């Protein structure tokens, strides 16, 4: 059995905000000064946790979803701070000038081209001799992370060479990874490969600085691990034997979920499915390394789509919707026992939402993994609704809403009258309007017995539909929302601090020191 990440009688709170949503003059939030300022603001508001969405690299024109990363190990270069590259002497201030970006929405195509130019400039300067003192650390980084970095760097260089198309559209000898073709490509693309390596080194270096600052301010970080990987990723290209693919490398079955709260036809995500038998024969090495890699940057991991560890919804390739899928068992307890043995603990939060069967709860509770409860699902009038605070156990993380939900203000405006009244009855009030809904749900979450209570920043700021992050089942217009400096008013955070104090949620969790992250060097910290 594993100890949960939250000790007995632990009570704390935090805010959900993706890194891309932070204020910055460069079109997208990053892990630099604005992230440090955000951590300071959380600390001043009495918050102990910052939760972000996945921070893996995303492809251009693929919907910009952080849940479709090009690698499970690499970081998203768009999140690198130009300010810290200037501070490092790899860029000049003038290199970052001349572009104007929206302050309230991310234009991913424009930001991609801008950051690509900056990284190219930083590489040129580094290659020409700037910051020679970083070269030993860079060489060590490349050695420590070679197990994934070599494939990822070549993958990105080849993506650039072939105009960003899916790797299955590359020449056949590269798609099937013929050794001679790979060796020739590495020779021809040496400069591009080295540039990718350097970008990851610099990004990991910045991420280490961010984590150090967070810990110094008593703020812990919650990362997000997508269960599935993108079909067009270095993960699948470099490890095809770990996935259910046909002889041409195309998925035999695709990931999705059956009809649920969000969509009547279910959701067809299109991700390849793992070959768990093949993974089992390796001792789940790829999965263990994947978890360890993320824990180098965060303190606790939200396991997205937790139910798939018990069973996943397999949809036959070519099916028009997810309705024709079926449940197929996942790795279950064996994987968690392996991870626990390798790492010395299981610092996880289970995203156990959606269509949940008893086996999912059995798996979650066997390892004492905290479950997830979302208050927006609580007010259907049924006393046994698991999302009602009266039905929580302490080993729970409660949210007002998640990145997949409407903001609470928008949610309330679309809520049937009877469910509105159920909310106010739960608050022991006669009624209220949409401007009072988000503070009401935050108060309910903070007053519950859940060990950890989290609200999206949109709810802390009481924003409406203009601030929604994602609409499940909709491919366009998601993941773009950003907050501005002007939105981060002191009054909202003063209110949050007062609520946190009166709810006795000002706890700090000691650093998790029992995880043996040093046992393998795939994610060695950068100093």
Coordinates of C-alpha atoms in Angstrom, one line a residue:
X1 CA 0.0 0.0 0.0
X2 CA 1.1 3.6 -0.6
X3 CA 0.6 6.6 1.6
X4 CA -1.5 9.3 0.0
X5 CA 0.2 12.6 -0.9
X6 CA -1.9 14.4 1.8
X7 CA -1.3 13.6 5.5
X8 CA -4.2 12.9 7.9
X9 CA -6.2 16.1 8.8
X10 CA -4.4 18.0 6.0
X11 CA -6.3 21.0 4.7
X12 CA -5.1 23.3 2.0
X13 CA -6.2 25.1 -1.2
X14 CA -4.9 26.3 -4.5
X15 CA -5.6 27.7 -7.9
X16 CA -5.8 26.1 -11.3
X17 CA -4.2 28.1 -14.1
X18 CA -2.3 26.9 -17.2
X19 CA 1.1 28.4 -17.8
X20 CA 0.0 29.7 -21.2
X21 CA -2.7 31.9 -19.5
X22 CA -0.2 34.0 -17.5
X23 CA 0.4 37.6 -18.4
X24 CA 3.4 38.4 -20.6
X25 CA 4.3 40.7 -23.5
X26 CA 5.3 37.8 -25.7
X27 CA 1.8 36.4 -26.7
X28 CA 1.8 33.5 -24.3
X29 CA 2.5 32.9 -20.6
X30 CA 5.8 31.3 -19.8
X31 CA 7.9 30.0 -16.8
X32 CA 9.8 33.2 -16.3
X33 CA 9.2 36.4 -14.3
X34 CA 5.4 36.3 -14.7
X35 CA 5.3 32.8 -13.3
X36 CA 7.4 33.8 -10.3
X37 CA 5.1 36.8 -9.7
X38 CA 2.1 34.4 -9.9
X39 CA 3.6 32.2 -7.3
X40 CA 4.2 35.2 -5.1
X41 CA 0.6 36.2 -5.5
X42 CA -0.5 32.7 -4.5
X43 CA 1.7 32.8 -1.4
X44 CA 0.3 36.2 -0.4
X45 CA -3.3 34.9 -0.9
X46 CA -2.5 31.9 1.5
X47 CA -2.6 29.3 -1.3
X48 CA -0.4 26.2 -1.0
X49 CA -0.8 24.8 -4.5
X50 CA -0.6 25.8 -8.2
X51 CA -2.1 23.3 -10.6
X52 CA -1.3 23.7 -14.3
X53 CA -2.3 21.7 -17.4
X54 CA 0.2 19.4 -19.3
X55 CA 3.4 21.3 -20.4
X56 CA 4.6 19.0 -23.2
X57 CA 5.3 20.3 -26.7
X58 CA 2.3 20.8 -29.0
X59 CA 2.2 20.6 -32.7
X60 CA 1.2 23.5 -35.0
X61 CA -2.3 23.2 -36.4
X62 CA -3.3 20.3 -34.2
X63 CA -5.8 22.1 -32.1
X64 CA -3.2 23.4 -29.7
X65 CA -4.3 20.9 -27.0
X66 CA -1.8 20.3 -24.2
X67 CA -3.3 16.8 -24.0
X68 CA -1.9 15.9 -27.4
X69 CA 1.9 16.5 -26.8
X70 CA 4.6 15.5 -29.3
X71 CA 6.5 13.9 -26.4
X72 CA 5.8 12.6 -22.9
X73 CA 9.2 13.7 -21.8
X74 CA 10.0 17.0 -23.5
X75 CA 8.8 20.4 -22.5
X76 CA 6.9 23.0 -24.6
X77 CA 9.4 25.4 -26.0
X78 CA 6.6 28.1 -26.3
X79 CA 6.8 28.3 -22.5
X80 CA 10.4 29.4 -22.4
X81 CA 11.0 32.9 -21.0
X82 CA 12.6 35.3 -23.4
X83 CA 13.4 37.5 -20.4
X84 CA 15.5 34.8 -18.8
X85 CA 17.3 34.2 -22.1
X86 CA 18.2 37.9 -22.2
X87 CA 19.3 37.5 -18.6
X88 CA 21.5 34.6 -19.6
X89 CA 23.1 36.6 -22.3
X90 CA 21.8 34.4 -25.1
X91 CA 19.4 37.1 -26.5
X92 CA 19.4 40.9 -26.6
X93 CA 16.4 43.0 -25.7
X94 CA 16.2 44.1 -29.3
X95 CA 15.8 40.5 -30.4
X96 CA 12.4 40.4 -28.6
X97 CA 11.1 43.7 -29.8
X98 CA 9.0 44.5 -32.9
X99 CA 6.1 42.2 -32.3
X100 CA 2.7 43.0 -30.8
X101 CA 0.4 40.3 -29.4
X102 CA -3.0 40.1 -27.9
X103 CA -3.0 40.2 -24.1
X104 CA -6.1 38.1 -23.6
X105 CA -5.8 35.3 -26.1
X106 CA -3.0 33.1 -27.5
X107 CA -2.4 33.2 -31.2
X108 CA -0.4 29.9 -31.4
X109 CA 0.7 30.2 -35.0
X110 CA 2.1 33.7 -34.4
X111 CA 3.7 32.8 -31.1
X112 CA 5.3 29.7 -32.6
X113 CA 7.0 31.6 -35.3
X114 CA 8.1 34.3 -32.9
X115 CA 9.6 31.8 -30.3
X116 CA 11.2 29.7 -33.1
X117 CA 13.1 32.8 -34.3
X118 CA 14.2 33.6 -30.7
X119 CA 15.4 30.0 -30.1
X120 CA 17.2 30.1 -33.4
X121 CA 19.0 33.3 -32.3
X122 CA 19.8 31.8 -28.9
X123 CA 21.3 28.7 -30.5
X124 CA 23.3 30.8 -32.9
X125 CA 24.7 32.9 -30.0
X126 CA 25.4 29.8 -27.9
X127 CA 27.1 28.1 -30.8
X128 CA 29.2 31.2 -31.4
X129 CA 30.6 31.1 -27.9
X130 CA 28.1 32.9 -25.7
X131 CA 27.9 31.6 -22.1
X132 CA 30.7 29.0 -22.3
X133 CA 30.1 28.3 -18.7
X134 CA 26.9 26.5 -19.6
X135 CA 28.5 24.0 -21.9
X136 CA 29.4 21.4 -19.2
X137 CA 25.8 21.5 -17.9
X138 CA 24.4 21.3 -21.4
X139 CA 26.6 18.3 -22.2
X140 CA 25.6 16.6 -18.9
X141 CA 21.9 17.3 -19.7
X142 CA 22.2 15.7 -23.1
X143 CA 23.8 12.6 -21.6
X144 CA 21.3 12.3 -18.7
X145 CA 18.3 12.6 -21.0
X146 CA 19.6 10.7 -24.0
X147 CA 17.0 7.9 -23.6
X148 CA 14.3 10.2 -24.9
X149 CA 16.1 13.4 -26.1
X150 CA 17.9 11.8 -29.0
X151 CA 14.7 10.5 -30.6
X152 CA 12.7 13.6 -29.8
X153 CA 15.4 15.9 -31.3
X154 CA 15.5 13.9 -34.5
X155 CA 11.8 13.7 -34.6
X156 CA 11.4 17.5 -34.4
X157 CA 14.1 18.1 -37.0
X158 CA 12.4 15.7 -39.4
X159 CA 9.0 17.3 -38.7
X160 CA 10.6 20.6 -39.7
X161 CA 12.2 19.1 -42.8
X162 CA 8.9 17.6 -44.0
X163 CA 6.7 20.6 -43.4
X164 CA 5.1 19.4 -40.2
X165 CA 3.2 16.5 -41.7
X166 CA 2.4 13.4 -39.7
X167 CA 5.4 11.1 -39.4
X168 CA 3.6 8.4 -41.3
X169 CA 3.8 10.6 -44.3
X170 CA 7.6 10.7 -44.2
X171 CA 9.7 8.5 -46.5
X172 CA 9.0 4.8 -45.5
X173 CA 12.6 4.1 -44.3
X174 CA 12.2 7.0 -41.8
X175 CA 8.7 6.0 -40.7
X176 CA 9.9 2.4 -40.0
X177 CA 13.1 3.7 -38.4
X178 CA 15.6 1.9 -40.7
X179 CA 19.0 2.3 -39.0
X180 CA 20.8 3.5 -42.1
X181 CA 18.2 6.1 -42.8
X182 CA 18.2 7.4 -39.2
X183 CA 22.0 7.6 -39.2
X184 CA 22.0 9.6 -42.4
X185 CA 19.2 11.9 -41.1
X186 CA 21.2 12.6 -37.9
X187 CA 24.2 13.5 -40.0
X188 CA 22.3 15.8 -42.3
X189 CA 20.3 17.5 -39.6
X190 CA 23.0 17.9 -36.9
X191 CA 22.5 21.6 -36.4
X192 CA 18.7 21.3 -36.2
X193 CA 19.0 18.4 -33.7
X194 CA 21.5 20.3 -31.5
X195 CA 19.1 23.3 -31.5
X196 CA 16.3 21.1 -30.2
X197 CA 18.6 19.7 -27.5
X198 CA 19.7 23.2 -26.4
X199 CA 16.0 24.4 -26.3
X200 CA 15.2 21.6 -23.9
X201 CA 18.2 22.3 -21.8
X202 CA 17.3 25.9 -21.4
X203 CA 13.7 25.2 -20.8
X204 CA 14.4 22.6 -18.1
X205 CA 16.9 25.0 -16.5
X206 CA 14.1 27.7 -16.3
X207 CA 11.6 25.1 -14.9
X208 CA 14.1 24.2 -12.2
X209 CA 14.4 27.8 -11.2
X210 CA 10.6 28.1 -11.1
X211 CA 10.2 25.0 -8.9
X212 CA 12.9 26.3 -6.5
X213 CA 11.1 29.6 -6.2
X214 CA 7.8 27.9 -5.6
X215 CA 9.2 25.8 -2.8
X216 CA 10.9 28.8 -1.2
X217 CA 7.4 30.5 -1.1
X218 CA 5.7 27.4 0.3
X219 CA 3.8 26.7 -2.9
X220 CA 3.7 23.2 -4.3
X221 CA 3.1 22.3 -7.9
X222 CA 0.6 19.9 -9.4
X223 CA 1.4 18.6 -12.8
X224 CA -0.9 16.9 -15.3
X225 CA -0.1 13.6 -17.0
X226 CA -2.2 12.8 -20.1
X227 CA -3.1 9.1 -20.1
X228 CA -2.7 8.8 -23.8
X229 CA -0.1 10.2 -26.2
X230 CA -0.5 11.9 -29.5
X231 CA -0.7 9.6 -32.6
X232 CA 1.9 11.9 -34.2
X233 CA 4.5 11.9 -31.5
X234 CA 8.0 10.9 -30.9
X235 CA 6.6 8.5 -28.3
X236 CA 4.8 6.4 -30.9
X237 CA 7.5 6.9 -33.6
X238 CA 10.3 5.8 -31.3
X239 CA 8.4 3.0 -29.5
X240 CA 5.9 1.5 -31.9
X241 CA 6.1 -1.9 -30.2
X242 CA 4.4 -0.4 -27.1
X243 CA 1.2 0.5 -29.0
X244 CA -1.5 -1.5 -30.8
X245 CA -0.6 -0.6 -34.4
X246 CA -0.9 -2.4 -37.8
X247 CA 2.0 -3.3 -40.1
X248 CA 1.9 0.2 -41.5
X249 CA 2.2 1.8 -38.1
X250 CA -1.4 3.0 -38.0
X251 CA -3.6 2.5 -34.9
X252 CA -5.7 -0.6 -34.8
X253 CA -8.0 0.9 -32.2
X254 CA -8.4 4.5 -31.0
X255 CA -9.0 6.1 -27.6
X256 CA -12.2 7.8 -26.6
X257 CA -15.0 7.7 -24.2
X258 CA -18.7 6.7 -24.4
X259 CA -21.6 9.2 -24.3
X260 CA -21.4 11.2 -21.1
X261 CA -22.2 14.6 -19.5
X262 CA -20.3 16.4 -22.2
X263 CA -21.3 14.7 -25.5
X264 CA -24.2 12.5 -26.6
X265 CA -22.1 10.6 -29.1
X266 CA -19.1 10.2 -26.8
X267 CA -15.7 11.6 -27.6
X268 CA -13.4 10.1 -30.2
X269 CA -9.9 11.4 -29.3
X270 CA -8.0 9.4 -31.9
X271 CA -5.0 8.5 -29.7
X272 CA -3.4 5.1 -30.1
X273 CA -3.9 2.5 -27.4
X274 CA -1.1 0.9 -25.4
X275 CA -0.1 -2.7 -25.8
X276 CA -0.1 -3.5 -22.1
X277 CA 1.3 -7.0 -22.7
X278 CA 4.4 -5.5 -24.3
X279 CA 4.7 -2.9 -21.6
X280 CA 4.4 -5.6 -18.9
X281 CA 7.3 -7.5 -20.4
X282 CA 9.5 -4.5 -20.0
X283 CA 8.5 -4.0 -16.3
X284 CA 6.5 -0.9 -17.4
X285 CA 9.8 0.9 -17.9
X286 CA 8.5 3.5 -20.3
X287 CA 5.6 4.4 -17.9
X288 CA 7.9 4.5 -14.9
X289 CA 10.3 6.8 -16.7
X290 CA 7.4 9.0 -17.9
X291 CA 6.1 9.5 -14.3
X292 CA 9.6 10.1 -13.0
X293 CA 10.3 12.7 -15.8
X294 CA 7.3 14.8 -14.7
X295 CA 8.1 14.5 -11.0
X296 CA 11.4 16.3 -11.7
X297 CA 9.3 19.4 -12.3
X298 CA 6.3 19.1 -10.0
X299 CA 5.4 17.7 -6.6
X300 CA 2.2 15.8 -7.3
X301 CA 0.7 14.5 -10.5
X302 CA -2.9 14.6 -11.6
X303 CA -3.5 11.4 -13.5
X304 CA -5.7 12.4 -16.4
X305 CA -8.4 9.8 -17.3
X306 CA -7.6 7.7 -14.3
X307 CA -10.4 5.3 -15.2
X308 CA -8.4 4.0 -18.2
X309 CA -5.9 2.3 -15.8
X310 CA -8.8 0.0 -14.9
X311 CA -10.3 -0.1 -18.4
X312 CA -10.2 2.1 -21.5
X313 CA -12.8 2.7 -24.2
X314 CA -11.4 1.2 -27.4
X315 CA -13.0 2.4 -30.6
X316 CA -12.3 0.5 -33.9
X317 CA -10.1 2.5 -36.3
X318 CA -12.4 4.1 -38.9
X319 CA -15.5 4.3 -36.7
X320 CA -17.3 7.6 -37.2
X321 CA -18.1 8.2 -33.5
X322 CA -17.1 6.7 -30.2
X323 CA -20.4 5.0 -29.7
X324 CA -19.3 1.7 -31.1
X325 CA -16.4 1.3 -28.7
X326 CA -16.0 -1.2 -25.8
X327 CA -14.3 -1.3 -22.5
X328 CA -11.0 -3.2 -22.4
X329 CA -9.0 -3.8 -19.2
X330 CA -6.0 -1.7 -18.5
X331 CA -2.9 -2.5 -16.4
X332 CA -4.6 -2.1 -13.1
X333 CA -2.8 -2.5 -9.8
X334 CA 0.2 -4.1 -11.4
X335 CA 1.4 -0.8 -12.9
X336 CA 0.8 1.2 -9.6
X337 CA 2.7 -1.5 -7.6
X338 CA 5.6 -1.2 -10.1
X339 CA 5.7 2.6 -9.9
X340 CA 5.5 2.5 -6.2
X341 CA 8.4 0.1 -5.9
X342 CA 10.5 2.1 -8.4
X343 CA 9.8 5.6 -6.9
X344 CA 9.0 4.9 -3.3
X345 CA 5.6 6.5 -3.3
X346 CA 2.6 7.4 -5.4
X347 CA 2.1 11.2 -5.3
X348 CA -1.0 11.2 -7.5
X349 CA -4.4 12.7 -7.8
X350 CA -6.9 10.6 -9.7
X351 CA -9.1 12.4 -12.3
X352 CA -11.9 9.9 -11.7
X353 CA -14.6 11.7 -13.7
X354 CA -16.9 10.5 -16.4
X355 CA -18.4 7.0 -16.7
X356 CA -16.9 5.4 -13.6
X357 CA -17.5 1.7 -12.8
X358 CA -16.8 0.1 -9.4
X359 CA -13.4 -1.3 -10.5
X360 CA -12.1 2.2 -10.9
X361 CA -12.9 3.1 -7.3
X362 CA -11.4 -0.2 -6.1
X363 CA -8.1 0.6 -7.9
X364 CA -8.0 4.2 -6.6
X365 CA -8.7 3.2 -3.0
X366 CA -6.3 0.2 -3.0
X367 CA -3.5 2.7 -3.3
X368 CA -5.1 5.5 -1.3
X369 CA -5.0 7.9 -4.3
X370 CA -7.2 11.0 -3.7
X371 CA -10.2 11.2 -6.0
X372 CA -11.6 14.2 -7.8
X373 CA -14.9 15.9 -7.1
X374 CA -16.4 18.8 -9.2
X375 CA -19.0 20.9 -7.6
X376 CA -20.7 21.9 -10.9
X377 CA -21.9 18.3 -11.0
X378 CA -23.4 18.3 -7.5
X379 CA -26.9 19.9 -7.7
X380 CA -29.2 17.4 -9.5
X381 CA -31.3 17.0 -6.4
X382 CA -30.1 13.5 -5.5
X383 CA -29.0 13.2 -1.9
X384 CA -26.4 10.5 -2.9
X385 CA -24.8 12.6 -5.6
X386 CA -21.0 11.9 -5.1
X387 CA -20.2 15.5 -5.9
X388 CA -22.1 16.9 -3.0
X389 CA -19.8 18.0 -0.2
X390 CA -21.8 16.0 2.3
X391 CA -20.7 12.8 0.5
X392 CA -17.0 13.4 0.4
X393 CA -14.2 11.6 2.2
X394 CA -11.2 13.5 3.4
X395 CA -8.8 12.0 0.9
X396 CA -10.4 14.1 -1.9
X397 CA -9.5 17.0 -4.1
X398 CA -12.6 19.2 -4.8
X399 CA -12.8 21.7 -7.7
X400 CA -15.5 24.3 -8.5
X401 CA -14.9 23.3 -12.1
X402 CA -12.0 22.1 -14.3
X403 CA -10.5 23.2 -17.6
X404 CA -13.2 21.2 -19.4
X405 CA -16.1 23.0 -17.6
X406 CA -17.7 26.3 -18.3
X407 CA -16.6 29.0 -15.8
X408 CA -18.9 28.8 -12.8
X409 CA -20.6 32.1 -13.8
X410 CA -21.4 30.8 -17.3
X411 CA -22.5 27.4 -15.8
X412 CA -24.9 29.1 -13.4
X413 CA -26.5 31.2 -16.2
X414 CA -27.3 28.0 -18.1
X415 CA -28.4 26.0 -15.0
X416 CA -32.1 24.9 -14.7
X417 CA -34.0 26.8 -12.0
X418 CA -34.4 23.7 -9.8
X419 CA -30.6 23.1 -9.7
X420 CA -30.0 26.8 -9.0
X421 CA -32.3 26.4 -6.0
X422 CA -30.5 23.2 -4.9
X423 CA -27.2 25.2 -4.9
X424 CA -28.6 27.9 -2.7
X425 CA -30.3 25.4 -0.4
X426 CA -26.9 23.8 0.0
X427 CA -25.5 27.3 0.9
X428 CA -28.5 27.7 3.3
X429 CA -29.6 30.8 1.4
X430 CA -32.9 31.6 -0.3
X431 CA -31.3 32.5 -3.7
X432 CA -28.7 34.6 -5.6
X433 CA -27.7 35.6 -9.1
X434 CA -24.9 34.6 -11.5
X435 CA -22.4 37.1 -10.0
X436 CA -22.7 35.2 -6.7
X437 CA -22.3 31.6 -8.0
X438 CA -18.5 31.4 -8.2
X439 CA -17.9 32.8 -4.7
X440 CA -20.6 30.4 -3.5
X441 CA -19.0 27.3 -5.0
X442 CA -15.5 28.4 -3.9
X443 CA -16.9 28.8 -0.3
X444 CA -18.5 25.3 -0.5
X445 CA -15.3 23.8 -1.7
X446 CA -13.2 25.5 0.9
X447 CA -15.6 24.5 3.7
X448 CA -15.8 20.9 2.7
X449 CA -13.8 18.1 4.4
X450 CA -11.7 17.5 1.2
X451 CA -8.0 17.6 1.9
X452 CA -7.4 20.0 -1.0
X453 CA -9.8 22.5 -2.6
X454 CA -8.9 24.1 -5.9
X455 CA -10.6 26.7 -8.1
X456 CA -9.7 27.8 -11.6
X457 CA -8.5 31.4 -11.7
X458 CA -11.5 32.2 -13.9
X459 CA -13.8 31.4 -10.9
X460 CA -11.6 33.3 -8.4
X461 CA -11.9 36.3 -10.7
X462 CA -15.7 35.6 -11.3
X463 CA -15.4 35.6 -15.1
X464 CA -18.0 34.5 -17.6
X465 CA -18.1 32.5 -20.8
X466 CA -15.4 34.7 -22.4
X467 CA -12.8 33.1 -20.2
X468 CA -13.6 29.4 -20.9
X469 CA -10.5 27.3 -21.5
X470 CA -11.9 24.3 -23.4
X471 CA -15.1 22.9 -24.8
X472 CA -14.8 19.1 -25.0
X473 CA -15.7 17.8 -28.5
X474 CA -14.9 21.1 -30.1
X475 CA -11.6 21.2 -32.1
X476 CA -11.2 24.9 -32.6
X477 CA -10.9 28.0 -30.4
X478 CA -9.7 26.2 -27.2
X479 CA -6.7 26.7 -24.9
X480 CA -6.4 30.4 -25.9
X481 CA -7.6 32.3 -22.8
X482 CA -5.2 34.5 -21.0
X483 CA -5.5 36.8 -18.0
X484 CA -4.0 40.2 -17.9
X485 CA -2.2 42.1 -15.2
X486 CA -5.3 44.3 -14.8
X487 CA -7.5 41.2 -14.0
X488 CA -5.3 40.2 -11.1
X489 CA -7.0 42.6 -8.7
X490 CA -5.9 42.6 -5.1
X491 CA -9.6 42.4 -3.9
X492 CA -10.2 39.0 -5.4
X493 CA -7.0 37.6 -3.7
X494 CA -7.7 39.3 -0.4
X495 CA -11.1 37.7 -0.4
X496 CA -9.5 34.3 -1.2
X497 CA -7.0 34.7 1.6
X498 CA -9.7 35.6 4.1
X499 CA -11.7 32.5 3.1
X500 CA -8.7 30.3 3.2
X501 CA -7.9 31.5 6.8
X502 CA -11.5 31.0 8.1
X503 CA -11.7 27.6 6.4
X504 CA -8.4 26.5 8.0
X505 CA -6.8 25.8 4.7
X506 CA -3.5 27.5 5.1
X507 CA -1.4 24.3 5.5
X508 CA 1.9 23.8 3.9
X509 CA 2.8 20.3 2.9
X510 CA 6.4 19.2 3.6
X511 CA 8.5 18.5 0.6
X512 CA 8.1 14.9 -0.6
X513 CA 11.5 13.4 0.0
X514 CA 10.8 9.7 -0.2
X515 CA 10.6 9.4 -4.0
X516 CA 13.8 7.9 -5.3
X517 CA 14.0 10.1 -8.4
X518 CA 17.8 9.7 -8.4
X519 CA 17.6 6.0 -9.2
X520 CA 17.7 6.7 -12.9
X521 CA 19.1 9.7 -14.7
X522 CA 16.5 10.4 -17.3
X523 CA 15.3 13.5 -15.5
X524 CA 18.3 14.6 -13.5
X525 CA 17.8 18.2 -12.2
X526 CA 19.7 21.0 -13.9
X527 CA 21.8 23.1 -11.6

